[in-house]
Short mmCIF file of C-alpha atoms in Angstrom, two decimals:
data_model
loop_
_atom_site.label_atom_id
_atom_site.label_comp_id
_atom_site.label_asym_id
_atom_site.label_seq_id
_atom_site.Cartn_x
_atom_site.Cartn_y
_atom_site.Cartn_z
CA GLN D 1 69.54 86.65 99.31
CA VAL D 2 71.72 84.78 101.84
CA GLN D 3 71.70 86.23 105.05
CA MET D 4 73.18 85.33 108.17
CA VAL D 5 72.15 86.87 111.17
CA GLN D 6 73.44 86.81 114.65
CA SER D 7 72.35 87.68 118.56
CA GLY D 8 73.41 90.14 120.32
CA ALA D 9 76.46 91.40 122.15
CA GLU D 10 77.64 90.33 125.54
CA VAL D 11 79.33 90.33 128.18
CA LYS D 12 80.39 87.71 130.57
CA LYS D 13 83.18 87.41 133.53
CA PRO D 14 85.92 84.85 133.39
CA GLY D 15 85.62 81.75 134.04
CA ALA D 16 81.87 81.74 132.10
CA SER D 17 80.25 80.32 128.75
CA VAL D 18 78.88 82.76 126.15
CA LYS D 19 76.71 81.16 122.64
CA VAL D 20 76.23 83.14 119.83
CA SER D 21 73.45 82.09 117.31
CA CYS D 22 73.82 82.60 113.66
CA LYS D 23 69.78 82.92 111.79
CA ALA D 24 70.63 81.07 108.27
CA SER D 25 68.31 82.37 105.05
CA GLY D 26 68.42 82.27 101.96
CA TYR D 27 69.37 79.33 100.93
CA ILE D 28 69.05 75.56 101.61
CA PHE D 29 70.78 75.25 104.99
CA PRO D 30 71.34 71.83 105.37
CA ASP D 31 73.25 72.13 101.74
CA TYR D 32 76.19 74.49 103.65
CA GLY D 33 78.58 74.67 106.51
CA VAL D 34 79.25 76.95 108.62
CA SER D 35 82.24 78.20 109.68
CA TRP D 36 82.95 80.07 112.96
CA LEU D 37 86.10 83.28 113.17
CA ARG D 38 87.23 85.62 116.21
CA GLN D 39 88.67 88.90 115.84
CA ALA D 40 89.85 90.44 119.24
CA PRO D 41 89.85 94.49 119.06
CA GLY D 42 92.53 95.91 116.76
CA GLU D 43 93.84 92.38 115.58
CA GLY D 44 93.07 90.03 112.70
CA LEU D 45 90.61 87.24 112.10
CA GLN D 46 91.15 84.31 113.46
CA TRP D 47 89.17 80.95 112.27
CA MET D 48 87.97 78.29 115.31
CA GLY D 49 86.26 75.83 113.26
CA TRP D 50 82.94 74.24 110.98
CA ILE D 51 80.40 72.43 111.12
CA SER D 52 78.23 70.91 108.37
CA ALA D 53 74.73 71.58 109.05
CA TYR D 54 73.80 67.67 106.85
CA ASN D 55 75.46 65.97 109.47
CA GLY D 56 77.13 67.75 112.15
CA HIS D 57 80.64 67.06 111.36
CA THR D 58 83.04 69.43 112.71
CA ASN D 59 86.06 70.55 112.21
CA PHE D 60 88.41 72.64 115.02
CA HIS D 61 91.05 74.88 115.43
CA PRO D 62 93.31 72.69 117.56
CA LYS D 63 93.73 75.71 119.95
CA PHE D 64 89.79 75.86 120.08
CA ARG D 65 88.72 72.20 120.04
CA ASP D 66 88.24 71.61 123.59
CA ARG D 67 86.47 75.12 124.80
CA VAL D 68 84.34 75.27 121.44
CA THR D 69 81.04 73.19 121.42
CA LEU D 70 79.38 73.96 117.84
CA THR D 71 75.72 72.83 116.90
CA THR D 72 73.09 73.05 114.07
CA ASP D 73 69.05 73.30 114.53
CA THR D 74 68.31 72.09 110.86
CA SER D 75 64.48 73.30 111.28
CA ALA D 76 65.51 76.63 112.84
CA THR D 77 68.13 77.08 110.15
CA THR D 78 70.34 78.41 112.84
CA ALA D 79 73.92 77.36 113.93
CA TYR D 80 74.94 77.86 117.65
CA MET D 81 79.18 78.53 118.84
CA GLU D 82 79.66 77.54 122.30
CA LEU D 83 82.65 79.32 123.80
CA ARG D 84 83.29 77.82 127.63
CA SER D 85 86.29 78.96 130.38
CA LEU D 86 86.12 82.16 129.24
CA ARG D 87 89.08 84.40 129.88
CA SER D 88 89.93 88.34 129.08
CA ASP D 89 91.75 87.01 125.78
CA ASP D 90 88.25 85.10 124.44
CA THR D 91 86.92 89.55 124.31
CA ALA D 92 86.84 89.66 120.82
CA VAL D 93 84.11 89.76 117.45
CA TYR D 94 82.53 86.69 116.68
CA TYR D 95 81.63 85.96 112.85
CA CYS D 96 79.65 83.00 111.77
CA ALA D 97 79.85 82.56 107.72
CA ARG D 98 78.61 79.96 105.31
CA ASP D 99 80.67 77.56 102.65
CA HIS D 100 81.37 79.40 99.44
CA ASP D 101 80.22 76.18 97.73
CA TYR D 102 78.32 73.30 98.33
CA GLY D 103 79.60 70.09 99.83
CA SER D 104 83.28 72.12 100.78
CA GLY D 105 83.39 70.03 103.42
CA GLY D 106 84.60 73.02 105.20
CA TYR D 107 88.21 73.83 103.22
CA THR D 108 86.30 76.99 102.04
CA ASP D 109 86.15 80.67 101.52
CA PHE D 110 83.73 82.81 103.37
CA ALA D 111 81.33 84.72 100.56
CA PHE D 112 78.80 85.21 103.50
CA TRP D 113 79.28 86.48 106.68
CA GLY D 114 76.49 87.02 109.63
CA GLN D 115 77.36 90.80 111.45
CA GLY D 116 79.48 89.84 114.26
CA THR D 117 79.02 89.27 118.23
CA LEU D 118 81.00 91.46 120.44
CA VAL D 119 81.64 89.48 123.64
CA THR D 120 83.18 91.47 126.03
CA VAL D 121 84.90 89.21 128.68
CA SER D 122 85.66 91.31 132.09
CA SER D 123 85.20 91.10 136.07
CA VAL H 1 101.77 81.45 108.14
CA LEU H 2 100.92 83.82 105.93
CA THR H 3 103.19 87.12 106.53
CA GLN H 4 101.44 90.10 104.52
CA SER H 5 103.75 92.82 103.51
CA PRO H 6 103.64 95.78 103.61
CA GLY H 7 101.55 95.99 107.00
CA ILE H 8 100.76 99.94 105.02
CA LEU H 9 100.65 101.21 102.54
CA SER H 10 99.65 104.73 101.75
CA LEU H 11 98.98 105.95 98.19
CA SER H 12 96.65 108.65 96.54
CA PRO H 13 94.01 107.64 93.96
CA GLY H 14 94.54 106.52 91.21
CA GLU H 15 97.37 104.57 92.30
CA ARG H 16 98.36 101.16 91.75
CA ALA H 17 98.32 98.93 95.34
CA THR H 18 100.25 95.70 95.03
CA LEU H 19 99.49 93.89 98.32
CA SER H 20 101.92 90.57 99.23
CA CYS H 21 100.98 87.98 100.79
CA ARG H 22 104.00 84.73 102.19
CA ALA H 23 103.27 81.88 103.34
CA SER H 24 105.23 80.18 105.21
CA VAL H 25 104.76 76.70 103.31
CA SER H 26 104.14 75.74 99.56
CA PHE H 27 100.71 74.86 98.73
CA SER H 28 99.62 73.00 96.33
CA SER H 29 96.11 73.46 95.56
CA ASN H 30 94.40 77.13 94.73
CA TYR H 31 93.07 77.57 97.80
CA PHE H 32 94.02 80.77 98.19
CA ALA H 33 91.75 84.33 99.14
CA TRP H 34 92.21 88.04 100.30
CA TYR H 35 89.33 89.84 101.67
CA GLN H 36 88.43 93.48 102.36
CA GLN H 37 87.58 94.59 106.25
CA LYS H 38 86.27 98.02 106.67
CA PRO H 39 85.78 99.69 110.40
CA GLY H 40 82.79 97.55 112.41
CA GLN H 41 82.45 95.67 109.58
CA ALA H 42 82.67 91.71 108.50
CA PRO H 43 85.17 91.41 106.27
CA ARG H 44 84.38 90.98 102.37
CA LEU H 45 85.51 88.49 99.97
CA LEU H 46 87.06 89.54 96.65
CA ILE H 47 89.16 87.00 95.62
CA TYR H 48 89.19 82.86 95.67
CA GLY H 49 90.93 80.28 94.09
CA VAL H 50 93.52 82.69 94.00
CA SER H 51 92.76 84.58 91.10
CA ASN H 52 88.63 84.23 90.95
CA ARG H 53 86.95 87.11 91.53
CA ALA H 54 84.11 87.45 94.03
CA GLY H 55 80.61 88.80 92.75
CA GLY H 56 80.28 92.39 92.84
CA VAL H 57 83.72 93.19 93.17
CA PRO H 58 84.77 95.18 90.66
CA ASP H 59 87.66 94.32 87.82
CA ARG H 60 90.16 96.55 89.07
CA PHE H 61 90.96 94.23 91.84
CA SER H 62 92.95 90.97 90.45
CA GLY H 63 94.94 87.91 92.27
CA SER H 64 97.45 86.26 91.09
CA GLY H 65 100.49 84.09 92.90
CA SER H 66 101.24 79.95 93.25
CA GLY H 67 103.02 78.26 95.93
CA THR H 68 104.42 80.43 98.52
CA ASP H 69 103.62 83.85 97.39
CA PHE H 70 100.80 85.42 96.56
CA THR H 71 99.46 88.73 95.80
CA LEU H 72 96.16 91.60 95.70
CA THR H 73 96.91 93.95 92.86
CA ILE H 74 94.13 97.14 92.81
CA SER H 75 94.67 98.78 89.28
CA ARG H 76 93.47 102.17 89.84
CA LEU H 77 92.60 102.87 93.95
CA GLU H 78 88.91 104.39 94.23
CA PRO H 79 88.17 105.96 97.64
CA GLU H 80 86.06 103.48 98.93
CA ASP H 81 89.33 100.93 98.36
CA PHE H 82 91.16 102.83 100.99
CA ALA H 83 90.40 99.70 103.98
CA VAL H 84 92.77 96.19 105.46
CA TYR H 85 93.18 93.71 103.56
CA TYR H 86 93.55 90.12 104.51
CA CYS H 87 94.70 87.13 102.63
CA HIS H 88 93.55 83.66 104.02
CA GLN H 89 94.70 79.44 103.04
CA TYR H 90 92.11 77.66 103.15
CA GLY H 91 93.93 74.55 101.83
CA ILE H 92 95.82 73.27 104.95
CA ALA H 93 93.55 72.95 108.69
CA PRO H 94 93.73 74.84 110.69
CA PHE H 95 92.80 77.60 108.42
CA THR H 96 94.83 81.21 108.32
CA PHE H 97 94.46 84.71 107.96
CA GLY H 98 97.40 87.12 107.92
CA GLY H 99 98.10 89.72 109.74
CA GLY H 100 96.24 92.16 107.62
CA ALA H 101 97.52 95.57 105.32
CA LYS H 102 96.20 99.29 105.63
CA VAL H 103 95.58 100.89 102.81
CA ASP H 104 95.21 103.88 103.96
CA ILE H 105 95.00 107.41 102.26
CA LYS H 106 98.68 109.14 101.54
#
């Protein structure tokens, strides 16, 4: 079965960077893209960006384009999200989620989610 | 922008729940979904493509709508259905979610 397993919680200081991993299993990794989303405490969901696991093509929310890097490692079947210049309002649970369908190009709902990674930004 | 209403719905088990989501622009595609989220858990996909139930989702959940108005209906609330529900459009980037609607026990 499809599984997305994320790395553990992180505590960072303002201005630092964080890199969250998302290990995928149960499917052919290059066939589906991976999106990243976040949810601040008590708030709703926000889509951050998407990466094709086939060719590395990305699509970003304008709010995050300058601070986020998305990568994949096909041999490790793992996707990564790095967020730079952290601020206190970046404190949130970060989720990875796999494309629902093959060939969606990022225009997808999310049937398969990671468990979430809490990133806390505090001085 | 997706606006969900009501923000909180207080109902009893067995009752019908109707959750609305209104978009600020009209969608010509059917790239619209609904999720359920319980505390401490990742969201769970319920409905995709406006009206298609995701795998394993009970048939008491149904989705409908077009253009700017979309609806999630839970025909008879079960105890496990009390949760927060989010609508989601994935037809126009950047993809967006509604602010959420909580269904709690009356």
